[in-house]
Amino acid sequence: MKVYLTHTDEAFAGYFGDRALAALREHAEVVRNTSGRVLAGAALAEAAAGCQAIIAHRATPGLAETFAAAPDLVAFLRGAVDVSTIDLPAASEAGVLVTQATPGFVDAVAELGIGLMIDLARGISHAGAAWQHSAAPPARPGLQLSTATLGLLGYGRIARRMAVLARAFGMRVLAHDPEATIADGEAEPVSLPALLAGADVVVCLAAATPETADLMNAAAFAAMRRGSFFINLARGELVDEAALEAALESGHLAGAAMDVGRAPDQKPSPRLARRPDVVATPHIGGLTREAAEHQAMDTVRQVAALAAGRMPEGALNPEAAHRLRRLGIGG
């Protein structure tokens, strides 16, 4: 097989790596993206000409234009869990298989969430930046986590891990997720109004669906405790950013932190990131060596399966992917 790896040189070290590349080369000839830019549409199809598979970095969309202009393409393998930028119907219509990686970032994102919470609680980034510029910030009391309440909006794998870490600090943990079963001793299941009103720190980890768009809106922020903190580790579309900015501007919220937002590649919006009461990281929640290699190796295993004539794990549209027959997969 011949495989096109979309990662730019800048993204390669953080999101794929030499070990995964060496493993991939055991199963396929690899063509690297040497353009220095994120490719999409016809440009991606042209770069991947002659390749049976594309391994796509999370910033690389899977557009209908790419599938239509890539006659050799059999599979489009996303090296991440999020496939929202892949046109799955267009891939299916073209007969191209789409796959996703499994989440290897649970610990990484949960640990970043705890770090952001500590930063907000004690004003670390703000005080540190001021001190570096020889300006002594006014001393203000911080929030002591051992006496504080954490509210987890959404209770999936990352939230469960955060609950464990928060309880180690002595925090009370509330959780709201109509779709989840919350076991005794993990967190206190509560309604959304009770969570917003009862938490010193609200962390958004809800699933992004059409129903949860702008879940955190003006009414939700108004329902939070005055002087509380908000953290978004899920998706940018869950938060009405104008409402968040207004809640910060009025002083109702003491601060916010985010690793995601509505800027490209789900990064925090610069307007919010520049605020002194905001701690923003550029979508690095899953950016640890262990998490990145986990997902890169998922794509390596998928290529290995394809090369061996087997359906890979993580396949999203196997029934429509008729080009797989070229590799001896399917009827």
Short mmCIF file of C-alpha atoms in Angstrom, two decimals:
data_model
loop_
_atom_site.label_atom_id
_atom_site.label_comp_id
_atom_site.label_asym_id
_atom_site.label_seq_id
_atom_site.Cartn_x
_atom_site.Cartn_y
_atom_site.Cartn_z
CA MET A 1 0.00 0.00 0.00
CA LYS A 2 0.90 3.64 -0.42
CA VAL A 3 -0.20 6.05 2.32
CA TYR A 4 -0.25 9.84 2.46
CA LEU A 5 0.45 11.39 5.87
CA THR A 6 -1.10 14.87 6.01
CA HIS A 7 0.76 16.12 9.09
CA THR A 8 2.92 19.16 8.42
CA ASP A 9 6.46 19.12 9.82
CA GLU A 10 5.20 21.34 12.64
CA ALA A 11 2.38 18.95 13.55
CA PHE A 12 4.30 15.72 12.97
CA ALA A 13 6.36 15.62 16.17
CA GLY A 14 3.41 16.40 18.43
CA TYR A 15 0.73 14.33 16.73
CA PHE A 16 2.44 11.37 15.02
CA GLY A 17 6.12 10.93 15.79
CA ASP A 18 9.08 8.88 14.62
CA ARG A 19 8.09 5.63 16.37
CA ALA A 20 4.67 5.57 14.74
CA LEU A 21 6.20 6.50 11.38
CA ALA A 22 8.67 3.61 11.60
CA ALA A 23 5.81 1.23 12.46
CA LEU A 24 3.73 2.58 9.56
CA ARG A 25 6.59 1.99 7.11
CA GLU A 26 6.52 -1.70 8.00
CA HIS A 27 3.14 -1.94 6.27
CA ALA A 28 3.14 0.73 3.57
CA GLU A 29 5.11 3.16 1.48
CA VAL A 30 4.65 6.55 3.16
CA VAL A 31 4.41 9.93 1.43
CA ARG A 32 4.83 12.92 3.77
CA ASN A 33 3.23 16.35 3.47
CA THR A 34 6.18 18.59 2.65
CA SER A 35 4.12 21.61 1.58
CA GLY A 36 4.40 23.35 4.94
CA ARG A 37 0.65 23.94 5.04
CA VAL A 38 -2.57 22.14 5.88
CA LEU A 39 -3.95 20.71 2.64
CA ALA A 40 -7.61 20.34 1.80
CA GLY A 41 -9.94 19.77 -1.13
CA ALA A 42 -8.40 19.20 -4.54
CA ALA A 43 -4.95 20.18 -3.25
CA LEU A 44 -5.03 17.26 -0.82
CA ALA A 45 -6.21 14.89 -3.54
CA GLU A 46 -3.38 16.04 -5.82
CA ALA A 47 -0.76 15.59 -3.12
CA ALA A 48 -2.10 12.11 -2.32
CA ALA A 49 -2.32 10.97 -5.94
CA GLY A 50 -1.53 7.27 -6.23
CA CYS A 51 -2.10 6.65 -2.51
CA GLN A 52 -4.71 4.16 -1.33
CA ALA A 53 -5.00 5.72 2.13
CA ILE A 54 -4.77 9.14 3.70
CA ILE A 55 -3.92 9.49 7.39
CA ALA A 56 -5.42 12.83 8.32
CA HIS A 57 -4.26 15.09 11.13
CA ARG A 58 -7.18 16.62 13.04
CA ALA A 59 -6.71 19.95 11.21
CA THR A 60 -7.13 18.27 7.81
CA PRO A 61 -10.76 18.18 6.64
CA GLY A 62 -12.22 15.37 4.61
CA LEU A 63 -14.10 17.30 1.94
CA ALA A 64 -16.29 16.03 -0.87
CA GLU A 65 -13.90 17.71 -3.29
CA THR A 66 -11.06 15.50 -2.05
CA PHE A 67 -13.00 12.25 -2.41
CA ALA A 68 -14.22 13.20 -5.90
CA ALA A 69 -10.71 14.09 -7.10
CA ALA A 70 -8.87 11.08 -5.63
CA PRO A 71 -9.70 8.00 -7.75
CA ASP A 72 -6.99 5.88 -6.10
CA LEU A 73 -8.16 6.60 -2.55
CA VAL A 74 -9.65 3.67 -0.66
CA ALA A 75 -9.57 4.88 2.97
CA PHE A 76 -9.46 8.19 4.83
CA LEU A 77 -8.10 7.50 8.33
CA ARG A 78 -8.60 10.21 10.93
CA GLY A 79 -5.82 10.21 13.52
CA ALA A 80 -8.25 11.55 16.12
CA VAL A 81 -11.68 10.83 17.56
CA ASP A 82 -13.36 13.93 16.14
CA VAL A 83 -14.63 13.37 12.60
CA SER A 84 -16.90 16.43 12.43
CA THR A 85 -14.84 17.94 9.59
CA ILE A 86 -15.15 14.82 7.43
CA ASP A 87 -18.01 14.74 4.93
CA LEU A 88 -19.05 11.18 5.69
CA PRO A 89 -21.94 11.10 3.19
CA ALA A 90 -19.62 12.29 0.41
CA ALA A 91 -17.02 9.68 1.36
CA SER A 92 -19.69 6.99 1.34
CA GLU A 93 -21.00 8.13 -2.02
CA ALA A 94 -17.47 7.85 -3.43
CA GLY A 95 -17.03 4.43 -1.81
CA VAL A 96 -14.19 5.62 0.47
CA LEU A 97 -13.85 4.12 3.94
CA VAL A 98 -13.61 6.57 6.85
CA THR A 99 -12.14 5.55 10.19
CA GLN A 100 -11.43 7.26 13.49
CA ALA A 101 -8.97 6.63 16.31
CA THR A 102 -9.88 5.63 19.83
CA PRO A 103 -9.57 8.16 22.67
CA GLY A 104 -6.14 7.85 24.21
CA PHE A 105 -6.25 11.33 25.70
CA VAL A 106 -8.48 10.84 28.75
CA ASP A 107 -5.73 11.24 31.35
CA ALA A 108 -4.07 14.05 29.40
CA VAL A 109 -7.21 16.18 29.12
CA ALA A 110 -8.28 15.50 32.69
CA GLU A 111 -4.87 16.52 33.99
CA LEU A 112 -4.95 19.73 31.95
CA GLY A 113 -8.39 20.44 33.38
CA ILE A 114 -7.07 20.11 36.92
CA GLY A 115 -4.17 22.39 36.01
CA LEU A 116 -6.50 25.04 34.60
CA MET A 117 -8.67 24.80 37.70
CA ILE A 118 -5.69 25.35 39.99
CA ASP A 119 -4.53 28.25 37.83
CA LEU A 120 -7.91 29.96 38.05
CA ALA A 121 -8.29 29.25 41.75
CA ARG A 122 -4.97 30.86 42.63
CA GLY A 123 -4.50 33.33 39.77
CA ILE A 124 -1.19 31.78 38.79
CA SER A 125 -0.97 32.89 35.15
CA HIS A 126 -2.10 36.45 35.86
CA ALA A 127 0.19 36.94 38.86
CA GLY A 128 3.13 35.27 37.15
CA ALA A 129 2.82 37.36 33.99
CA ALA A 130 2.55 40.58 36.01
CA TRP A 131 5.57 39.68 38.11
CA GLN A 132 7.63 38.90 34.99
CA HIS A 133 6.90 42.42 33.81
CA SER A 134 7.93 43.94 37.18
CA ALA A 135 4.37 44.82 38.08
CA ALA A 136 3.28 43.52 41.45
CA PRO A 137 -0.34 42.36 41.10
CA PRO A 138 -2.69 43.15 43.99
CA ALA A 139 -2.85 40.24 46.40
CA ARG A 140 -6.21 38.52 46.43
CA PRO A 141 -7.41 35.48 48.31
CA GLY A 142 -7.54 32.33 46.23
CA LEU A 143 -10.05 29.51 46.17
CA GLN A 144 -8.92 26.55 48.28
CA LEU A 145 -9.88 23.45 46.37
CA SER A 146 -10.13 21.23 49.44
CA THR A 147 -13.20 23.21 50.52
CA ALA A 148 -14.61 23.87 47.02
CA THR A 149 -17.23 22.16 44.85
CA LEU A 150 -16.58 21.00 41.30
CA GLY A 151 -19.46 20.73 38.84
CA LEU A 152 -18.97 18.40 35.88
CA LEU A 153 -21.33 19.14 33.01
CA GLY A 154 -21.22 15.85 31.14
CA TYR A 155 -19.97 12.64 32.71
CA GLY A 156 -17.99 10.68 30.17
CA ARG A 157 -14.50 9.23 30.48
CA ILE A 158 -12.69 12.54 30.96
CA ALA A 159 -15.18 13.75 33.56
CA ARG A 160 -14.89 10.48 35.47
CA ARG A 161 -11.13 10.85 35.59
CA MET A 162 -11.41 14.48 36.69
CA ALA A 163 -13.77 13.39 39.46
CA VAL A 164 -11.16 10.98 40.79
CA LEU A 165 -8.46 13.67 40.75
CA ALA A 166 -10.75 16.30 42.31
CA ARG A 167 -11.76 13.99 45.13
CA ALA A 168 -8.06 13.50 45.88
CA PHE A 169 -7.96 17.24 46.61
CA GLY A 170 -10.92 16.83 48.95
CA MET A 171 -13.38 18.52 46.60
CA ARG A 172 -17.08 17.84 46.57
CA VAL A 173 -18.02 16.69 43.05
CA LEU A 174 -21.38 17.28 41.38
CA ALA A 175 -22.24 15.87 37.95
CA HIS A 176 -25.02 16.31 35.44
CA ASP A 177 -25.46 14.01 32.45
CA PRO A 178 -28.89 12.60 31.53
CA GLU A 179 -27.22 9.88 29.45
CA ALA A 180 -24.74 8.63 32.06
CA THR A 181 -24.97 6.33 35.05
CA ILE A 182 -23.17 7.88 38.01
CA ALA A 183 -22.10 5.32 40.57
CA ASP A 184 -22.22 5.97 44.30
CA GLY A 185 -19.02 7.54 45.53
CA GLU A 186 -17.99 8.92 42.13
CA ALA A 187 -20.01 12.13 42.08
CA GLU A 188 -23.37 13.46 43.20
CA PRO A 189 -25.89 13.32 40.33
CA VAL A 190 -27.81 16.60 40.19
CA SER A 191 -29.97 18.60 37.82
CA LEU A 192 -28.36 21.23 35.60
CA PRO A 193 -29.75 24.14 37.66
CA ALA A 194 -28.46 22.52 40.86
CA LEU A 195 -25.02 22.01 39.33
CA LEU A 196 -24.73 25.59 38.10
CA ALA A 197 -25.91 27.03 41.40
CA GLY A 198 -23.88 24.71 43.58
CA ALA A 199 -20.41 24.64 42.01
CA ASP A 200 -17.44 26.91 42.58
CA VAL A 201 -15.95 25.60 39.32
CA VAL A 202 -18.08 24.38 36.40
CA VAL A 203 -16.26 22.26 33.80
CA CYS A 204 -17.99 21.73 30.47
CA LEU A 205 -17.41 18.20 29.20
CA ALA A 206 -20.76 17.65 27.51
CA ALA A 207 -21.10 15.95 24.15
CA ALA A 208 -21.47 18.33 21.22
CA THR A 209 -24.78 17.67 19.47
CA PRO A 210 -27.32 19.94 17.75
CA GLU A 211 -29.27 19.88 21.03
CA THR A 212 -26.32 21.07 23.12
CA ALA A 213 -25.26 23.97 20.89
CA ASP A 214 -24.82 27.09 23.09
CA LEU A 215 -25.67 24.99 26.14
CA MET A 216 -23.73 27.49 28.21
CA ASN A 217 -25.64 30.65 27.31
CA ALA A 218 -26.52 33.86 29.14
CA ALA A 219 -29.11 32.13 31.30
CA ALA A 220 -26.69 29.36 32.25
CA PHE A 221 -23.92 31.78 33.21
CA ALA A 222 -26.40 33.88 35.21
CA ALA A 223 -27.39 30.71 37.10
CA MET A 224 -23.81 30.11 38.23
CA ARG A 225 -22.59 31.36 41.59
CA ARG A 226 -21.29 34.90 41.59
CA GLY A 227 -17.50 34.72 41.75
CA SER A 228 -17.33 31.17 40.37
CA PHE A 229 -15.17 29.88 37.53
CA PHE A 230 -15.99 28.26 34.18
CA ILE A 231 -13.77 25.86 32.19
CA ASN A 232 -14.46 24.47 28.72
CA LEU A 233 -12.64 21.28 27.73
CA ALA A 234 -15.27 19.94 25.32
CA ARG A 235 -16.15 21.84 22.13
CA GLY A 236 -16.35 25.51 21.26
CA GLU A 237 -19.91 25.28 19.97
CA LEU A 238 -21.21 24.40 23.44
CA VAL A 239 -20.54 27.95 24.65
CA ASP A 240 -22.15 31.25 23.67
CA GLU A 241 -18.93 33.24 23.72
CA ALA A 242 -20.65 36.63 23.80
CA ALA A 243 -22.57 35.51 26.88
CA LEU A 244 -19.38 34.25 28.51
CA GLU A 245 -17.62 37.53 27.80
CA ALA A 246 -20.54 39.47 29.26
CA ALA A 247 -20.51 37.33 32.42
CA LEU A 248 -16.80 38.02 32.85
CA GLU A 249 -17.13 41.71 32.04
CA SER A 250 -19.85 42.17 34.65
CA GLY A 251 -17.81 40.40 37.30
CA HIS A 252 -20.42 37.71 37.77
CA LEU A 253 -17.78 35.13 36.88
CA ALA A 254 -14.36 35.51 38.49
CA GLY A 255 -12.60 33.89 35.56
CA ALA A 256 -12.69 31.30 32.82
CA ALA A 257 -10.33 28.83 31.22
CA MET A 258 -10.58 27.01 27.93
CA ASP A 259 -8.67 24.63 25.72
CA VAL A 260 -11.27 24.83 22.96
CA GLY A 261 -13.28 27.52 21.24
CA ARG A 262 -14.73 28.73 17.98
CA ALA A 263 -11.46 29.66 16.26
CA PRO A 264 -10.11 27.30 13.56
CA ASP A 265 -9.14 23.80 14.75
CA GLN A 266 -11.37 24.31 17.80
CA LYS A 267 -8.89 26.72 19.36
CA PRO A 268 -10.02 29.41 21.82
CA SER A 269 -11.14 32.65 20.22
CA PRO A 270 -8.37 35.28 20.42
CA ARG A 271 -10.78 37.92 21.75
CA LEU A 272 -11.48 35.82 24.84
CA ALA A 273 -7.93 34.50 25.13
CA ARG A 274 -6.55 38.03 25.46
CA ARG A 275 -8.63 38.82 28.53
CA PRO A 276 -6.69 38.97 31.82
CA ASP A 277 -9.41 36.94 33.55
CA VAL A 278 -9.10 34.10 31.03
CA VAL A 279 -6.56 31.28 30.84
CA ALA A 280 -6.52 29.87 27.31
CA THR A 281 -4.50 27.02 25.86
CA PRO A 282 -4.48 26.32 22.09
CA HIS A 283 -6.30 22.96 22.02
CA ILE A 284 -3.45 21.05 23.64
CA GLY A 285 -5.54 18.87 25.96
CA GLY A 286 -4.53 15.64 24.26
CA LEU A 287 -1.04 16.78 23.38
CA THR A 288 1.14 14.47 25.42
CA ARG A 289 3.57 11.97 23.96
CA GLU A 290 1.51 9.08 25.27
CA ALA A 291 -1.85 10.36 24.00
CA ALA A 292 -0.55 11.31 20.56
CA GLU A 293 1.24 8.01 20.06
CA HIS A 294 -1.87 6.08 21.11
CA GLN A 295 -3.91 7.62 18.31
CA ALA A 296 -1.10 7.50 15.76
CA MET A 297 -0.65 3.79 16.43
CA ASP A 298 -4.40 3.28 15.95
CA THR A 299 -3.98 4.51 12.37
CA VAL A 300 -0.93 2.28 11.91
CA ARG A 301 -3.00 -0.73 12.96
CA GLN A 302 -5.74 0.34 10.56
CA VAL A 303 -3.25 0.49 7.68
CA ALA A 304 -1.87 -2.91 8.70
CA ALA A 305 -5.38 -4.37 8.57
CA LEU A 306 -6.07 -2.88 5.15
CA ALA A 307 -2.75 -4.14 3.81
CA ALA A 308 -3.64 -7.62 5.07
CA GLY A 309 -7.08 -7.53 3.44
CA ARG A 310 -9.02 -7.05 6.70
CA MET A 311 -11.60 -4.49 7.78
CA PRO A 312 -9.88 -2.14 10.24
CA GLU A 313 -11.22 -1.25 13.65
CA GLY A 314 -12.78 2.19 13.88
CA ALA A 315 -14.53 1.93 10.51
CA LEU A 316 -17.49 4.31 10.30
CA ASN A 317 -19.04 3.44 6.92
CA PRO A 318 -17.94 -0.09 5.99
CA GLU A 319 -21.20 -0.94 4.24
CA ALA A 320 -20.74 1.95 1.77
CA ALA A 321 -16.98 1.66 1.21
CA HIS A 322 -17.06 -0.33 -2.05
CA ARG A 323 -13.50 0.70 -2.99
CA LEU A 324 -12.30 -1.73 -0.30
CA ARG A 325 -12.85 -4.48 -2.84
CA ARG A 326 -9.66 -3.30 -4.52
CA LEU A 327 -7.84 -4.58 -1.42
CA GLY A 328 -9.81 -7.81 -1.33
CA ILE A 329 -12.08 -6.66 1.49
CA GLY A 330 -15.83 -7.25 1.21
CA GLY A 331 -17.94 -8.86 -1.45
#
